[in-house]
Amino acid sequence: NEFLEFNKTRLNGSSLDLNKISLQLNVFPLGEGNRIVILDNAIDTIGKKGTQEWIRNYLTNGPSTTILILILKDEKKYVKGSMVWTKISPKHWLRKLYEEYSNDIVWVELPLPTERQMPDWIIKTAKEQGGTFSRRAASELTRMITNDLYQARQEIEKAILFVGIEREVEVGDVRLLCATSQNEKIFALVDAVAMRNGKQSISIINKLNKD
């Protein structure tokens, strides 16, 4: 589909209200096919007042050409002898909504690799994209972005395009190409502070400190 990239939009649920997200959901796709709207930090969105009704309205009245993907970052902990998600618990209203609209919702749980596992993941993903990462380069990229898989895929693709498939991506390549990522984090921090989003601000600061 020649319009695939034009029909894909990524939004930040931490900084956008429901009305602004709805505007993106109601945009019709270019050409044939569907429009994909990916909502990052959707945990922050579903915590807002009125979100349950908003999602229900989208499922019943939203354009059939738009696919909404919610990225819900969560972690598990032991409760009464079993591992359960801490933010989207078994009794969370979103799970009940999924049961109600099971024909319209696809629920996928994908545990993130740990930071220790990330270098292997980067090397494997680079190979799938037709390139190669040295172990040191993969470790350096992990140090800079932790286990953000979306950003990792972008950085891997960027590095392979930069060095070509003839040689391995080295540490110097990663440091050169990821410098812009640091600037993006700083801009994101400024936005988070302006929105008085303390949780997101602390998260960005922690990432910058690791870098």
GROMACS .gro file of C-alpha atoms in nm:
model
  211
    1ASN     CA    1   0.000   0.000   0.000
    2GLU     CA    2   0.170   0.318  -0.122
    3PHE     CA    3  -0.015   0.529   0.137
    4LEU     CA    4   0.071   0.305   0.434
    5GLU     CA    5   0.301   0.553   0.610
    6PHE     CA    6   0.067   0.844   0.541
    7ASN     CA    7  -0.221   0.650   0.697
    8LYS     CA    8  -0.033   0.574   1.021
    9THR     CA    9  -0.033   0.827   1.305
   10ARG     CA   10   0.130   0.796   1.648
   11LEU     CA   11  -0.010   1.003   1.936
   12ASN     CA   12   0.093   1.061   2.297
   13GLY     CA   13  -0.187   0.980   2.539
   14SER     CA   14  -0.009   1.168   2.818
   15SER     CA   15  -0.037   1.507   2.651
   16LEU     CA   16  -0.352   1.490   2.435
   17ASP     CA   17  -0.712   1.518   2.553
   18LEU     CA   18  -0.992   1.297   2.421
   19ASN     CA   19  -1.119   1.559   2.177
   20LYS     CA   20  -0.783   1.590   2.002
   21ILE     CA   21  -0.752   1.212   1.978
   22SER     CA   22  -1.105   1.193   1.836
   23LEU     CA   23  -1.009   1.437   1.560
   24GLN     CA   24  -0.737   1.198   1.446
   25LEU     CA   25  -0.969   0.898   1.465
   26ASN     CA   26  -1.220   1.067   1.234
   27VAL     CA   27  -0.971   1.145   0.957
   28PHE     CA   28  -1.035   0.927   0.653
   29PRO     CA   29  -0.746   0.731   0.501
   30LEU     CA   30  -0.570   0.819   0.177
   31GLY     CA   31  -0.640   0.570  -0.097
   32GLU     CA   32  -0.777   0.228  -0.013
   33GLY     CA   33  -0.728   0.044   0.313
   34ASN     CA   34  -0.741   0.161   0.673
   35ARG     CA   35  -0.600   0.443   0.881
   36ILE     CA   36  -0.402   0.330   1.187
   37VAL     CA   37  -0.386   0.549   1.499
   38ILE     CA   38  -0.138   0.430   1.764
   39LEU     CA   39  -0.190   0.581   2.109
   40ASP     CA   40   0.125   0.566   2.322
   41ASN     CA   41   0.100   0.605   2.700
   42ALA     CA   42  -0.264   0.498   2.678
   43ILE     CA   43  -0.251   0.414   3.049
   44ASP     CA   44  -0.271   0.789   3.110
   45THR     CA   45  -0.562   0.823   2.868
   46ILE     CA   46  -0.780   0.551   3.019
   47GLY     CA   47  -0.736   0.711   3.359
   48LYS     CA   48  -0.912   1.029   3.245
   49LYS     CA   49  -1.274   1.097   3.330
   50GLY     CA   50  -1.513   0.989   3.055
   51THR     CA   51  -1.269   0.760   2.875
   52GLN     CA   52  -1.481   0.447   2.920
   53GLU     CA   53  -1.777   0.612   2.745
   54TRP     CA   54  -1.542   0.760   2.484
   55ILE     CA   55  -1.400   0.419   2.388
   56ARG     CA   56  -1.748   0.264   2.385
   57ASN     CA   57  -1.867   0.539   2.150
   58TYR     CA   58  -1.568   0.482   1.921
   59LEU     CA   59  -1.643   0.107   1.907
   60THR     CA   60  -2.008   0.163   1.820
   61ASN     CA   61  -1.999   0.481   1.612
   62GLY     CA   62  -1.638   0.530   1.499
   63PRO     CA   63  -1.538   0.510   1.131
   64SER     CA   64  -1.481   0.152   1.015
   65THR     CA   65  -1.172   0.270   0.826
   66THR     CA   66  -0.982   0.362   1.145
   67ILE     CA   67  -0.795   0.110   1.360
   68LEU     CA   68  -0.709   0.236   1.708
   69ILE     CA   69  -0.414   0.070   1.885
   70LEU     CA   70  -0.372   0.138   2.257
   71ILE     CA   71  -0.021   0.087   2.395
   72LEU     CA   72  -0.073   0.004   2.762
   73LYS     CA   73   0.259  -0.016   2.945
   74ASP     CA   74   0.218  -0.232   3.253
   75GLU     CA   75   0.415  -0.463   3.479
   76LYS     CA   76   0.336  -0.781   3.668
   77LYS     CA   77   0.369  -0.867   4.034
   78TYR     CA   78   0.287  -1.166   4.252
   79VAL     CA   79  -0.057  -1.155   4.415
   80LYS     CA   80  -0.175  -1.457   4.611
   81GLY     CA   81   0.070  -1.689   4.439
   82SER     CA   82   0.019  -1.577   4.077
   83MET     CA   83   0.152  -1.302   3.851
   84VAL     CA   84  -0.100  -1.030   3.766
   85TRP     CA   85  -0.080  -0.700   3.581
   86THR     CA   86  -0.067  -0.409   3.825
   87LYS     CA   87  -0.240  -0.133   3.625
   88ILE     CA   88  -0.482  -0.331   3.408
   89SER     CA   89  -0.595  -0.581   3.669
   90PRO     CA   90  -0.831  -0.872   3.591
   91LYS     CA   91  -1.124  -0.661   3.718
   92HIS     CA   92  -1.032  -0.345   3.526
   93TRP     CA   93  -1.318  -0.192   3.325
   94LEU     CA   94  -1.113  -0.217   3.004
   95ARG     CA   95  -1.105  -0.597   3.033
   96LYS     CA   96  -1.481  -0.604   3.086
   97LEU     CA   97  -1.523  -0.384   2.778
   98TYR     CA   98  -1.307  -0.630   2.584
   99GLU     CA   99  -1.538  -0.915   2.683
  100GLU     CA  100  -1.837  -0.711   2.570
  101TYR     CA  101  -1.683  -0.616   2.235
  102SER     CA  102  -1.470  -0.928   2.180
  103ASN     CA  103  -1.560  -0.932   1.808
  104ASP     CA  104  -1.421  -0.581   1.761
  105ILE     CA  105  -1.120  -0.579   1.996
  106VAL     CA  106  -0.796  -0.774   1.971
  107TRP     CA  107  -0.609  -0.796   2.303
  108VAL     CA  108  -0.239  -0.884   2.281
  109GLU     CA  109  -0.005  -0.907   2.580
  110LEU     CA  110   0.362  -0.868   2.488
  111PRO     CA  111   0.603  -0.861   2.782
  112LEU     CA  112   0.895  -0.629   2.708
  113PRO     CA  113   1.245  -0.773   2.709
  114THR     CA  114   1.450  -0.669   3.011
  115GLU     CA  115   1.746  -0.436   2.964
  116ARG     CA  116   1.970  -0.741   2.998
  117GLN     CA  117   1.782  -0.910   2.713
  118MET     CA  118   1.770  -0.601   2.490
  119PRO     CA  119   2.113  -0.638   2.319
  120ASP     CA  120   2.016  -0.986   2.194
  121TRP     CA  121   1.680  -0.848   2.080
  122ILE     CA  122   1.854  -0.566   1.890
  123ILE     CA  123   2.098  -0.803   1.719
  124LYS     CA  124   1.812  -1.036   1.621
  125THR     CA  125   1.592  -0.751   1.493
  126ALA     CA  126   1.881  -0.601   1.292
  127LYS     CA  127   1.939  -0.939   1.127
  128GLU     CA  128   1.570  -0.959   1.036
  129GLN     CA  129   1.607  -0.617   0.870
  130GLY     CA  130   1.906  -0.735   0.667
  131GLY     CA  131   2.183  -0.573   0.873
  132THR     CA  132   2.415  -0.660   1.160
  133PHE     CA  133   2.490  -0.498   1.498
  134SER     CA  134   2.805  -0.561   1.696
  135ARG     CA  135   2.748  -0.669   2.057
  136ARG     CA  136   2.898  -0.343   2.184
  137ALA     CA  137   2.675  -0.137   1.954
  138ALA     CA  138   2.368  -0.325   2.071
  139SER     CA  139   2.466  -0.267   2.434
  140GLU     CA  140   2.523   0.103   2.367
  141LEU     CA  141   2.182   0.141   2.202
  142THR     CA  142   2.024  -0.033   2.501
  143ARG     CA  143   2.202   0.209   2.735
  144MET     CA  144   2.060   0.504   2.542
  145ILE     CA  145   1.697   0.394   2.495
  146THR     CA  146   1.649   0.113   2.754
  147ASN     CA  147   1.373  -0.123   2.635
  148ASP     CA  148   1.163   0.112   2.421
  149LEU     CA  149   1.099  -0.128   2.132
  150TYR     CA  150   0.935   0.127   1.903
  151GLN     CA  151   1.231   0.363   1.925
  152ALA     CA  152   1.472   0.069   1.904
  153ARG     CA  153   1.325  -0.041   1.572
  154GLN     CA  154   1.355   0.313   1.439
  155GLU     CA  155   1.716   0.343   1.551
  156ILE     CA  156   1.806   0.000   1.410
  157GLU     CA  157   1.655   0.087   1.073
  158LYS     CA  158   1.830   0.425   1.073
  159ALA     CA  159   2.166   0.268   1.156
  160ILE     CA  160   2.137   0.001   0.886
  161LEU     CA  161   2.047   0.262   0.625
  162PHE     CA  162   2.345   0.469   0.739
  163VAL     CA  163   2.613   0.199   0.725
  164GLY     CA  164   2.457  -0.021   0.456
  165ILE     CA  165   2.442  -0.398   0.465
  166GLU     CA  166   2.811  -0.436   0.378
  167ARG     CA  167   2.941  -0.364   0.730
  168GLU     CA  168   2.843  -0.405   1.091
  169VAL     CA  169   2.690  -0.122   1.294
  170GLU     CA  170   2.948  -0.015   1.553
  171VAL     CA  171   2.935   0.187   1.876
  172GLY     CA  172   3.040   0.509   1.702
  173ASP     CA  173   2.751   0.478   1.455
  174VAL     CA  174   2.501   0.440   1.738
  175ARG     CA  175   2.638   0.740   1.926
  176LEU     CA  176   2.633   0.956   1.614
  177LEU     CA  177   2.284   0.861   1.502
  178CYS     CA  178   2.117   0.858   1.842
  179ALA     CA  179   2.229   1.209   1.934
  180THR     CA  180   1.903   1.339   1.786
  181SER     CA  181   1.714   1.106   2.018
  182GLN     CA  182   1.857   1.295   2.316
  183ASN     CA  183   1.727   1.622   2.176
  184GLU     CA  184   1.383   1.465   2.127
  185LYS     CA  185   1.379   1.357   2.492
  186ILE     CA  186   1.467   1.710   2.603
  187PHE     CA  187   1.181   1.855   2.395
  188ALA     CA  188   0.948   1.588   2.537
  189LEU     CA  189   1.058   1.686   2.888
  190VAL     CA  190   0.978   2.052   2.822
  191ASP     CA  191   0.632   1.953   2.694
  192ALA     CA  192   0.570   1.728   2.997
  193VAL     CA  193   0.667   2.006   3.238
  194ALA     CA  194   0.444   2.253   3.054
  195MET     CA  195   0.152   2.006   3.083
  196ARG     CA  196   0.236   1.958   3.455
  197ASN     CA  197   0.270   1.585   3.396
  198GLY     CA  198   0.501   1.495   3.684
  199LYS     CA  199   0.501   1.122   3.617
  200GLN     CA  200   0.612   1.160   3.257
  201SER     CA  201   0.867   1.427   3.350
  202ILE     CA  202   1.032   1.197   3.604
  203SER     CA  203   1.035   0.911   3.352
  204ILE     CA  204   1.213   1.127   3.090
  205ILE     CA  205   1.460   1.260   3.347
  206ASN     CA  206   1.547   0.905   3.450
  207LYS     CA  207   1.612   0.811   3.087
  208LEU     CA  208   1.831   1.120   3.036
  209ASN     CA  209   2.028   1.037   3.350
  210LYS     CA  210   2.096   0.687   3.219
  211ASP     CA  211   2.232   0.839   2.899
   0.00000   0.00000   0.00000
